[in-house]
PDB file of C-alpha atoms in Angstrom:
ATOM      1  CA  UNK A   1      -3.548  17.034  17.724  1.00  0.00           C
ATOM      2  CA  UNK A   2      -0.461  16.020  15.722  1.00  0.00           C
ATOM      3  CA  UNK A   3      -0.697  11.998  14.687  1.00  0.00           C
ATOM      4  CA  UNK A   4       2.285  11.236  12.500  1.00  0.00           C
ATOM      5  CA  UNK A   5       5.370  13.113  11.494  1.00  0.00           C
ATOM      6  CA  UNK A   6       6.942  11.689   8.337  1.00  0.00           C
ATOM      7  CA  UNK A   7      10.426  12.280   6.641  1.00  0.00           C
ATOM      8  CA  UNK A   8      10.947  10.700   3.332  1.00  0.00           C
ATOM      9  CA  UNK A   9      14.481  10.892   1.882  1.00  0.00           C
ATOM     10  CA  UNK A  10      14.794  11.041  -2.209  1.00  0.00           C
ATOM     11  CA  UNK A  11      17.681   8.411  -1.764  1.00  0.00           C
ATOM     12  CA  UNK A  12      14.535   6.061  -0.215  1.00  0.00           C
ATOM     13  CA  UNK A  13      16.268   5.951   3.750  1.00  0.00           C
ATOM     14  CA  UNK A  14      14.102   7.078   6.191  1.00  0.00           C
ATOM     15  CA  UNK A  15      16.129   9.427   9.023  1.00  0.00           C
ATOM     16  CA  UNK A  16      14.831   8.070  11.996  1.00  0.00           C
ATOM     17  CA  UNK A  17      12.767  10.695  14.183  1.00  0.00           C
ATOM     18  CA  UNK A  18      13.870  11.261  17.661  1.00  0.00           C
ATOM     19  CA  UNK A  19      10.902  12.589  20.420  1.00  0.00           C
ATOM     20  CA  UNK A  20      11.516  15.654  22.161  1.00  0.00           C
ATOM     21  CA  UNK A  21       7.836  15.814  23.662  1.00  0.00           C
ATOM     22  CA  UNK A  22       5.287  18.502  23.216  1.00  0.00           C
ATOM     23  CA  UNK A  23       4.994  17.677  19.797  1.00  0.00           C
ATOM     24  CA  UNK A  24       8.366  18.258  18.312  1.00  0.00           C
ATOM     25  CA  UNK A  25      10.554  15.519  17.136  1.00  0.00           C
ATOM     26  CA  UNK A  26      14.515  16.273  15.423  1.00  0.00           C
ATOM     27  CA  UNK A  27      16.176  13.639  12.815  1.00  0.00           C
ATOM     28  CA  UNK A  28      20.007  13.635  11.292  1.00  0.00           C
ATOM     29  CA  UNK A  29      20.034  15.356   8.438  1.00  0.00           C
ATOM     30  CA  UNK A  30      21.280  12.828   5.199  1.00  0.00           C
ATOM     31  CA  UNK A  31      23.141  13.283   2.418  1.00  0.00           C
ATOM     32  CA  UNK A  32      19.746  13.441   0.069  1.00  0.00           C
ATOM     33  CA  UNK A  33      16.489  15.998  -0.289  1.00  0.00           C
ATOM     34  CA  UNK A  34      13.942  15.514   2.459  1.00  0.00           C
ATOM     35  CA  UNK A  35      10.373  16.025   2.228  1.00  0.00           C
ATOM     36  CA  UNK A  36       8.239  16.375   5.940  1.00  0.00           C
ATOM     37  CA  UNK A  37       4.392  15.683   6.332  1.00  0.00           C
ATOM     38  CA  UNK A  38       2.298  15.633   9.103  1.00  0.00           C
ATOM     39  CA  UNK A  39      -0.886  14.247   9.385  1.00  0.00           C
ATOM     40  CA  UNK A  40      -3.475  15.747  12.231  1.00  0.00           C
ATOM     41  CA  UNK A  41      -6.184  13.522  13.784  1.00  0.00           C
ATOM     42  CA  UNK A  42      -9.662  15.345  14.258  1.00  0.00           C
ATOM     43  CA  UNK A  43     -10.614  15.377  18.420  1.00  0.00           C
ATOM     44  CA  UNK A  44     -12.764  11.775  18.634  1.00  0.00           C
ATOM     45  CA  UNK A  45     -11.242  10.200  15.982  1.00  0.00           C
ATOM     46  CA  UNK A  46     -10.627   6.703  15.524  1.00  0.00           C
ATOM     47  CA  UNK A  47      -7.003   4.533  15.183  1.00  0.00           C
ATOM     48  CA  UNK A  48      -5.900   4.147  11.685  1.00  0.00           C
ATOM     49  CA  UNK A  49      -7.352   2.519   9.197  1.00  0.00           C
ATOM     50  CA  UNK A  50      -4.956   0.138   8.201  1.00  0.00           C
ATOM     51  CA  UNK A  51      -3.840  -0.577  11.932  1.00  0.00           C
ATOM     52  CA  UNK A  52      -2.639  -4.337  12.032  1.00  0.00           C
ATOM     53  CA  UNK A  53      -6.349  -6.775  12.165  1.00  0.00           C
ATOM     54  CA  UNK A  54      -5.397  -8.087  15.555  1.00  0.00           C
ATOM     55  CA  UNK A  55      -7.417  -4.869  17.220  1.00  0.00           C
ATOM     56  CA  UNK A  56     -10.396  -5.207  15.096  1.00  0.00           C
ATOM     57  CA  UNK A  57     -10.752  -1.523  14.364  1.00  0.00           C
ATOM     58  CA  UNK A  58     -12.478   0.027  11.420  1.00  0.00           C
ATOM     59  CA  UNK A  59     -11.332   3.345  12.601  1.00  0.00           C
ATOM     60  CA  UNK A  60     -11.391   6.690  10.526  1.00  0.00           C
ATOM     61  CA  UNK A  61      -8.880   7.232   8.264  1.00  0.00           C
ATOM     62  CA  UNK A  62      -5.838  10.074   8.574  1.00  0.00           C
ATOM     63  CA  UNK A  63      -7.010  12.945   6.917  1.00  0.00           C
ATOM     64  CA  UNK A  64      -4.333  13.728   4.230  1.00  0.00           C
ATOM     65  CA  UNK A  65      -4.707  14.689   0.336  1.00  0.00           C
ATOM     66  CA  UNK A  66      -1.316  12.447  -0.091  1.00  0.00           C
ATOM     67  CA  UNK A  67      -1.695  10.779  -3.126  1.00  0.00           C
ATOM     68  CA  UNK A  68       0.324   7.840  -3.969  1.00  0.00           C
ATOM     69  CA  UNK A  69       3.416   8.912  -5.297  1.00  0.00           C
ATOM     70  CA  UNK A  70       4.395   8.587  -9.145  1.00  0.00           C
ATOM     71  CA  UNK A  71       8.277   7.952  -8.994  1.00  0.00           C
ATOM     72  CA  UNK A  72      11.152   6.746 -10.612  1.00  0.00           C
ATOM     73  CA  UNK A  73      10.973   3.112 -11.546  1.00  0.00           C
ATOM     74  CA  UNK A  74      14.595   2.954 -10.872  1.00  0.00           C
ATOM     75  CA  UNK A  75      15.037   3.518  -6.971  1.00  0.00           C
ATOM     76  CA  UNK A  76      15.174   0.636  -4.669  1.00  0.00           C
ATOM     77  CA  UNK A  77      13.172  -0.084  -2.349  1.00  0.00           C
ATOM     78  CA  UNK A  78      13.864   1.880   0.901  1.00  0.00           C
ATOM     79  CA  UNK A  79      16.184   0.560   2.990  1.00  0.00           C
ATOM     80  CA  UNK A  80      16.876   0.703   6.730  1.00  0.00           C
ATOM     81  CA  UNK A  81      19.384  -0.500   9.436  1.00  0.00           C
ATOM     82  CA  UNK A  82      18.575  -2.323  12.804  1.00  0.00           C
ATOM     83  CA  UNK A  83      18.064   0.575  14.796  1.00  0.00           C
ATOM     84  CA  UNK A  84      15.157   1.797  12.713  1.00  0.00           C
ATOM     85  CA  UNK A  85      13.608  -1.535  12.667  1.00  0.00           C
ATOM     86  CA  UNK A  86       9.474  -0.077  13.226  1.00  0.00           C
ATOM     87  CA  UNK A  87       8.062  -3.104  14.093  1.00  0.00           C
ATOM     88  CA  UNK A  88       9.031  -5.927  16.222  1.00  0.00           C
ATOM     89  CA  UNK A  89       7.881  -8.764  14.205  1.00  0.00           C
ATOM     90  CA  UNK A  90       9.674  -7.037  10.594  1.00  0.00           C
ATOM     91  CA  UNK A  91      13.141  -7.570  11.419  1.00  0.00           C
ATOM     92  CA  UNK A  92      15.299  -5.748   9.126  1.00  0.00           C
ATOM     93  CA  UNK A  93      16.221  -9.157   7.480  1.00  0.00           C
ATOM     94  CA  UNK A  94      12.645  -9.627   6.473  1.00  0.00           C
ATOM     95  CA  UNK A  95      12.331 -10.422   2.645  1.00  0.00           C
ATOM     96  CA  UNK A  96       9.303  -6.927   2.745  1.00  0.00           C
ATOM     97  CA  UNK A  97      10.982  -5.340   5.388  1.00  0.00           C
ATOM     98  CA  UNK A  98      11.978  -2.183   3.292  1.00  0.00           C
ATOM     99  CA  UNK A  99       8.376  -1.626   1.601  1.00  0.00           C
ATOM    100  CA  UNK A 100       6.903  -2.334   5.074  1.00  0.00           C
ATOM    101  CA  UNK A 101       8.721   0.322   6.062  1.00  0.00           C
ATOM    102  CA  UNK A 102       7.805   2.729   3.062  1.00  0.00           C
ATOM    103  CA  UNK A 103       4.067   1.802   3.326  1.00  0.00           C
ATOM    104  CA  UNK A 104       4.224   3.120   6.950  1.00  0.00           C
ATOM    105  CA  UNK A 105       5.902   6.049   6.217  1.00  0.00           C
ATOM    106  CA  UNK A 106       3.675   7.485   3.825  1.00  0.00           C
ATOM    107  CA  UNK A 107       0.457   6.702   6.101  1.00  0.00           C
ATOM    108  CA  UNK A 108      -0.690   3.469   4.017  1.00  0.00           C
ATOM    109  CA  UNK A 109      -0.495   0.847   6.056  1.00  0.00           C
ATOM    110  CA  UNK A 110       0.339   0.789  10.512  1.00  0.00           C
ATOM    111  CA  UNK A 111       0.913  -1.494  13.236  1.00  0.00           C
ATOM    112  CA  UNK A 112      -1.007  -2.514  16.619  1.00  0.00           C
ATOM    113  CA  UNK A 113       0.930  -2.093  19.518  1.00  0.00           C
ATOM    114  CA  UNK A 114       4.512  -2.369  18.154  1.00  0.00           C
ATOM    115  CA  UNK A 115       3.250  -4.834  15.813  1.00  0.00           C
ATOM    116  CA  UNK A 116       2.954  -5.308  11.898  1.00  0.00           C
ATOM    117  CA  UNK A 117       1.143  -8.715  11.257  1.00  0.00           C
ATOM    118  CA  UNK A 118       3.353  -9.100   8.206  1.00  0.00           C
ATOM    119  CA  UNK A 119       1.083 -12.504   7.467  1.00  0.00           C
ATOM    120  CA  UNK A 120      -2.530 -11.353   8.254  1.00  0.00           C
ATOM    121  CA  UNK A 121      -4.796 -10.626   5.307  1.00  0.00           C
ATOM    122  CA  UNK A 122      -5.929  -7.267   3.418  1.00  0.00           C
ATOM    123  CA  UNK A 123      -9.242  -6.550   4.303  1.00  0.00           C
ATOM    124  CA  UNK A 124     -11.270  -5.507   0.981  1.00  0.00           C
ATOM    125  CA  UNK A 125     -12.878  -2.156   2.747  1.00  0.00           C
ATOM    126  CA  UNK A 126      -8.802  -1.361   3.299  1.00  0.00           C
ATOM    127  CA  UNK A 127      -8.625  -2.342  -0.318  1.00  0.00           C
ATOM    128  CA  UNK A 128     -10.904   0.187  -0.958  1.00  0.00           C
ATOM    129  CA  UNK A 129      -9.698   3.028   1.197  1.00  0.00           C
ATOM    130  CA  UNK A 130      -6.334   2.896  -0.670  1.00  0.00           C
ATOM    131  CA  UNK A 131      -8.165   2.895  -3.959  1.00  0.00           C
ATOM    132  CA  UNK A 132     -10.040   5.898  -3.169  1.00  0.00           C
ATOM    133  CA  UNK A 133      -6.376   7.521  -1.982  1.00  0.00           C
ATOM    134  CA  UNK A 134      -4.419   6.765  -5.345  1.00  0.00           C
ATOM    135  CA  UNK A 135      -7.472   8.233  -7.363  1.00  0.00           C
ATOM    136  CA  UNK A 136      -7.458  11.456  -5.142  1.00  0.00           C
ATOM    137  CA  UNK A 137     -10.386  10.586  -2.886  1.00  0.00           C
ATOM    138  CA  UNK A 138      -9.894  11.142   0.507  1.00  0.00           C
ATOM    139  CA  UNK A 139     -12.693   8.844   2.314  1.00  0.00           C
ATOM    140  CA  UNK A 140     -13.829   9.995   5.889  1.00  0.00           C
ATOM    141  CA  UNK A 141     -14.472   6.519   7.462  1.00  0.00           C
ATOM    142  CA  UNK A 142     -15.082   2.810   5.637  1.00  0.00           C
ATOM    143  CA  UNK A 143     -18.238   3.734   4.753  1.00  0.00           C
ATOM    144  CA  UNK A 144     -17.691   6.448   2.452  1.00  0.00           C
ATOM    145  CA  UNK A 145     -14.842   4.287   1.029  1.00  0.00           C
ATOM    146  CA  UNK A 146     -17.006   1.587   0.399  1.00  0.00           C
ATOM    147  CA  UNK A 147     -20.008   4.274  -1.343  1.00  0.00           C
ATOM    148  CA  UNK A 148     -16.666   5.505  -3.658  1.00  0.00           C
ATOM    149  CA  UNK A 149     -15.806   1.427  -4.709  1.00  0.00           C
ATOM    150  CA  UNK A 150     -19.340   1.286  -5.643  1.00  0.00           C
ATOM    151  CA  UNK A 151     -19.435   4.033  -7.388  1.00  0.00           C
ATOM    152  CA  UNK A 152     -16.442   3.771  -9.347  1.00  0.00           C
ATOM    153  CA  UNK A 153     -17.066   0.178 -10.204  1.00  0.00           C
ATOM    154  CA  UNK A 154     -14.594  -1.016  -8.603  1.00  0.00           C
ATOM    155  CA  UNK A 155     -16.527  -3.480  -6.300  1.00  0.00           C
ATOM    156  CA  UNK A 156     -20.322  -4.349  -5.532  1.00  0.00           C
ATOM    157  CA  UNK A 157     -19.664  -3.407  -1.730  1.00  0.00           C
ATOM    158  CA  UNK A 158     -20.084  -6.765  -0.503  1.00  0.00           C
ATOM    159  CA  UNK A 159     -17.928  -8.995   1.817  1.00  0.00           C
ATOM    160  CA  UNK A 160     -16.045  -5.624   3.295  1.00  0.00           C
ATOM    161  CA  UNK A 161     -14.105  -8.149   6.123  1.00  0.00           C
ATOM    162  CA  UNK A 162     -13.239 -10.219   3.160  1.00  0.00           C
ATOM    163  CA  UNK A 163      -9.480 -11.058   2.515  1.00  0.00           C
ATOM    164  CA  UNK A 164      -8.279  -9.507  -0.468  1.00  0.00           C
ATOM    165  CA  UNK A 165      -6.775 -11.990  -3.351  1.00  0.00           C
ATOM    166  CA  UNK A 166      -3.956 -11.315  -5.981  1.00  0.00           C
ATOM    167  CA  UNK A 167      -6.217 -11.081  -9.048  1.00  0.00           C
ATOM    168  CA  UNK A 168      -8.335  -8.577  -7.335  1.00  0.00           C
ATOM    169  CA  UNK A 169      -6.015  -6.254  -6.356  1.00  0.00           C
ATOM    170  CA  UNK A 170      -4.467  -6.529  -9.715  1.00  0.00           C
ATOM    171  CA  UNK A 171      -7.671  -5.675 -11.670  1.00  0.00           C
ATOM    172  CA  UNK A 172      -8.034  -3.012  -9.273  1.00  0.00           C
ATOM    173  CA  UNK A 173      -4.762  -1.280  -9.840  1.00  0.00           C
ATOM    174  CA  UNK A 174      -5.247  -1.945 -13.621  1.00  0.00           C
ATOM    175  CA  UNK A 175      -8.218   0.082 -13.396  1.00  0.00           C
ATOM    176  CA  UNK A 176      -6.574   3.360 -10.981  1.00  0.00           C
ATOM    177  CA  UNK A 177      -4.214   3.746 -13.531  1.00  0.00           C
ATOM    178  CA  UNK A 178      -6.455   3.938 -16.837  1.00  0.00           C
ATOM    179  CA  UNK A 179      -8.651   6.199 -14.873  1.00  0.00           C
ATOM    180  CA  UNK A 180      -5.368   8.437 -13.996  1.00  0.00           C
ATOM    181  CA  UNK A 181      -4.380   7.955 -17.616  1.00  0.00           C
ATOM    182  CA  UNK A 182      -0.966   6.024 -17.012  1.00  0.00           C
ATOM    183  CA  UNK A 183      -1.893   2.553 -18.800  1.00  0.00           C
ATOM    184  CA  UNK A 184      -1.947   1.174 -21.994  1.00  0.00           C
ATOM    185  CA  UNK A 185      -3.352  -1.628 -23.366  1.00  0.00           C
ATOM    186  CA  UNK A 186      -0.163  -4.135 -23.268  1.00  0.00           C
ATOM    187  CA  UNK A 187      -0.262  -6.810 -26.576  1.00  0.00           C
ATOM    188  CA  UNK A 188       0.528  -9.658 -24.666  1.00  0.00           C
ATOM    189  CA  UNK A 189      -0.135 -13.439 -23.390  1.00  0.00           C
ATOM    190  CA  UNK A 190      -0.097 -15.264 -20.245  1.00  0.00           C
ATOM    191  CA  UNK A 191      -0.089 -18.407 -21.976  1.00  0.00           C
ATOM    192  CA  UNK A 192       3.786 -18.852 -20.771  1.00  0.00           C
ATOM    193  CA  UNK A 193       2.743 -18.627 -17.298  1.00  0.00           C
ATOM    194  CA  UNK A 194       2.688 -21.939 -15.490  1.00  0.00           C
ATOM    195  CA  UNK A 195      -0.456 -21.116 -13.857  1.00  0.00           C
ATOM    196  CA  UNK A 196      -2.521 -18.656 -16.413  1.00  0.00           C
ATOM    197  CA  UNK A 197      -5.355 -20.788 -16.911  1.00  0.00           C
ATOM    198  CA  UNK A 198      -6.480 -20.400 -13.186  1.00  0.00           C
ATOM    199  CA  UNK A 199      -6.234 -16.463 -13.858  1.00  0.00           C
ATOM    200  CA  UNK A 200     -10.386 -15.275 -14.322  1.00  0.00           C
ATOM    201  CA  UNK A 201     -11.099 -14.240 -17.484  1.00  0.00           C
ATOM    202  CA  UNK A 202     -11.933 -10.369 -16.086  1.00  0.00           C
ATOM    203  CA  UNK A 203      -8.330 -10.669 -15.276  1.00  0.00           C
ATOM    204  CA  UNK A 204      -6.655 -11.152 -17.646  1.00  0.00           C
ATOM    205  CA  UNK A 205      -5.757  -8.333 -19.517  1.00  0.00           C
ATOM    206  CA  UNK A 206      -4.715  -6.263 -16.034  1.00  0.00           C
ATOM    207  CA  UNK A 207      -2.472  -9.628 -15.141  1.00  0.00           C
ATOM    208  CA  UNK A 208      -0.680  -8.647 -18.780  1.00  0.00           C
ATOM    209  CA  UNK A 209      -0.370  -5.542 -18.198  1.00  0.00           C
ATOM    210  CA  UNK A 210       0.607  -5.935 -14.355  1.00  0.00           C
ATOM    211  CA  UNK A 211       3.446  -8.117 -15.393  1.00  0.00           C
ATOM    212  CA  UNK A 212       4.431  -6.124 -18.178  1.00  0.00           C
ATOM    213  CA  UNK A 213       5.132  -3.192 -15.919  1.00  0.00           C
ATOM    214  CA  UNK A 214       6.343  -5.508 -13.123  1.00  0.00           C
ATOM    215  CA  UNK A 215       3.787  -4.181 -10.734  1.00  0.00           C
ATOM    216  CA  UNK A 216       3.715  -8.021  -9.456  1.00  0.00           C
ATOM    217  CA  UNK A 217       6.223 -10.874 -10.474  1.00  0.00           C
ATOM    218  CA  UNK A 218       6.126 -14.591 -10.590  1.00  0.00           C
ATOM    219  CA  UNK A 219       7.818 -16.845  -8.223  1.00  0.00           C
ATOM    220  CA  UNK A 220      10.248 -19.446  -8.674  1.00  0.00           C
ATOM    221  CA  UNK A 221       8.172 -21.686 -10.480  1.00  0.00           C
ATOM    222  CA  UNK A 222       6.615 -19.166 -12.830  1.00  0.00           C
ATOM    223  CA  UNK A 223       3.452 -18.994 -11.038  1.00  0.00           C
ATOM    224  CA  UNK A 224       1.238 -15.848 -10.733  1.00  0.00           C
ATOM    225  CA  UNK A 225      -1.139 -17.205  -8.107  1.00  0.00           C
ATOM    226  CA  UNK A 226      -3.873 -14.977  -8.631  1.00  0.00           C
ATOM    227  CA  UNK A 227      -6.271 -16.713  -5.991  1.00  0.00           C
ATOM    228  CA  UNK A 228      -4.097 -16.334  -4.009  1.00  0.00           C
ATOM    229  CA  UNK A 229      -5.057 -14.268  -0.422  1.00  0.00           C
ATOM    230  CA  UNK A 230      -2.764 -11.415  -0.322  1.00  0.00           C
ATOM    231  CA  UNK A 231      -0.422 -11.026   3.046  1.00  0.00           C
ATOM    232  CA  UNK A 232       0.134  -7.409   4.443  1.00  0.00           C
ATOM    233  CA  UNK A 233       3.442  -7.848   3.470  1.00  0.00           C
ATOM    234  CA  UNK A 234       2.727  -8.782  -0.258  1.00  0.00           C
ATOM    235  CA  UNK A 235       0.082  -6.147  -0.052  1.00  0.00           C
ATOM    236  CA  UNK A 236       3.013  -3.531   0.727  1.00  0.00           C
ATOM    237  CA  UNK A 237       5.253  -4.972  -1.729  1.00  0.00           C
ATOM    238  CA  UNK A 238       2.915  -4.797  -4.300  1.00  0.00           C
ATOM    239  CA  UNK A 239       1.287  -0.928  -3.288  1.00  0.00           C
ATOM    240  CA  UNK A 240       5.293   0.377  -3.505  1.00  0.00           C
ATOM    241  CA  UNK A 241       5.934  -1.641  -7.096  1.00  0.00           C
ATOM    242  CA  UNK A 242       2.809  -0.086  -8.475  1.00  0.00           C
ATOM    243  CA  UNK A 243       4.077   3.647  -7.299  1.00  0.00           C
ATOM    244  CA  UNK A 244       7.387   3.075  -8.515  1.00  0.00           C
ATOM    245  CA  UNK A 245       6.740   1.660 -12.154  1.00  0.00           C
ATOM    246  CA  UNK A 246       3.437   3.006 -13.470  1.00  0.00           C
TER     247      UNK A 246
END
């Protein structure tokens, strides 16, 4: 059966889909190129993947080949007005509120029951599931996601319900794109940043080069905070930087 119909405008709105039951939906047609996917759940299957923690699911995945788009470093983030506000605890005004709304869109990242959890944590088996994605895997279920982060060396499979912190994502990224050939090493030092010392040495060079392509950014203070547990929202924010600039 038909699980999610997506419409992704190349000026980065998303035309908001309107029902008409049995499976077929109609959207305003903007001033911009559209591109439609549909994703298709298998009879049995699970919830999402990266459905909001709150239901405790470690459901299968949607079964797509979308790979995380390479685009132009110069769009914005997507933008969208009240009435397409997807999630009652995102308002429109939230500071993530347009990369929520991207990551949802193109299947990364969903909600529980209306719901985003904009605070809760990244669990490192979602890590891992989105890895797999941006490399052109296309895991089945957790398991096989987990057998692929192994594999790859991205992870030694432990602590799957873990939360997810800054410098781990980071390396991880770091790592997708040298294996997809879009990195270089980046002659540069963190010694300017107010917190680099705290940064683990096996770091380092993807916090350089993370920075350098402003895949992640400091905050007011010139911090980094790569111990830091990663929101859903930063998670987002981060996932749609990396897509946009590398």
């Amino acid at each position: 059966p038909l699980d999610m119909v997506r419409v992704i405008a190349s000026n980065g709105k998303v035309p908001q889909l309107e029902s008409l039951g049995g499976g077929q939906y109609r959207f305003t047609m903007p001033e911009a190129n559209v591109e439609i996917r549909a994703t298709f759940q298998r009879k049995n299957s699970g919830p999402s993947w990266a459905a909001a923690p709150e239901d405790g699911s470690t459901g299968n995945p949607r079964r797509t080949k979308d790979v995380m788009p390479t685009q132009s470093p110069t769009l914005d983030a997507p933008q969208t007005d009240a009435s397409q506000q997807l999630f009652r605890d995102v308002p429109m005004s939230h500071w993530a509120a347009g990369e929520i709304n991207w990551a949802n869109q193109m299947g990364y990242m969903n909600g529980t029951a209306g719901r985003f959890n904009p605070d809760g944590t990244i669990s490192h088996q979602q890590l891992w599931m989105v890895l797999a994605r941006l490399t052109g895997s296309n895991p089945a279920n957790m398991e096989e996601a987990r057998r692929w982060a192994v594999q790859g060396g991205f992870a030694d499979g432990s602590a799957p319900t873990g939360a997810v912190k800054r410098h781990q994502l980071v390396t991880a990224l770091y790592r997708c794109a040298r294996l997809t050939g879009r990195t270089a090493r980046v002659p540069a030092s963190l010694s300017g940043f107010a917190d680099s010392r705290t940064v683990p040495a096996v770091a380092r060079e993807a916090f350089t080069w993370a920075l350098s392509r402003g895949v992640v950014n400091t905050d007011a203070e010139g911090r980094i905070k790569p111990n830091e547990k990663l929101t859903r929202a930063q998670f987002a924010v981060i996932l749609y930087s990396y897509s946009h600039t590398v």
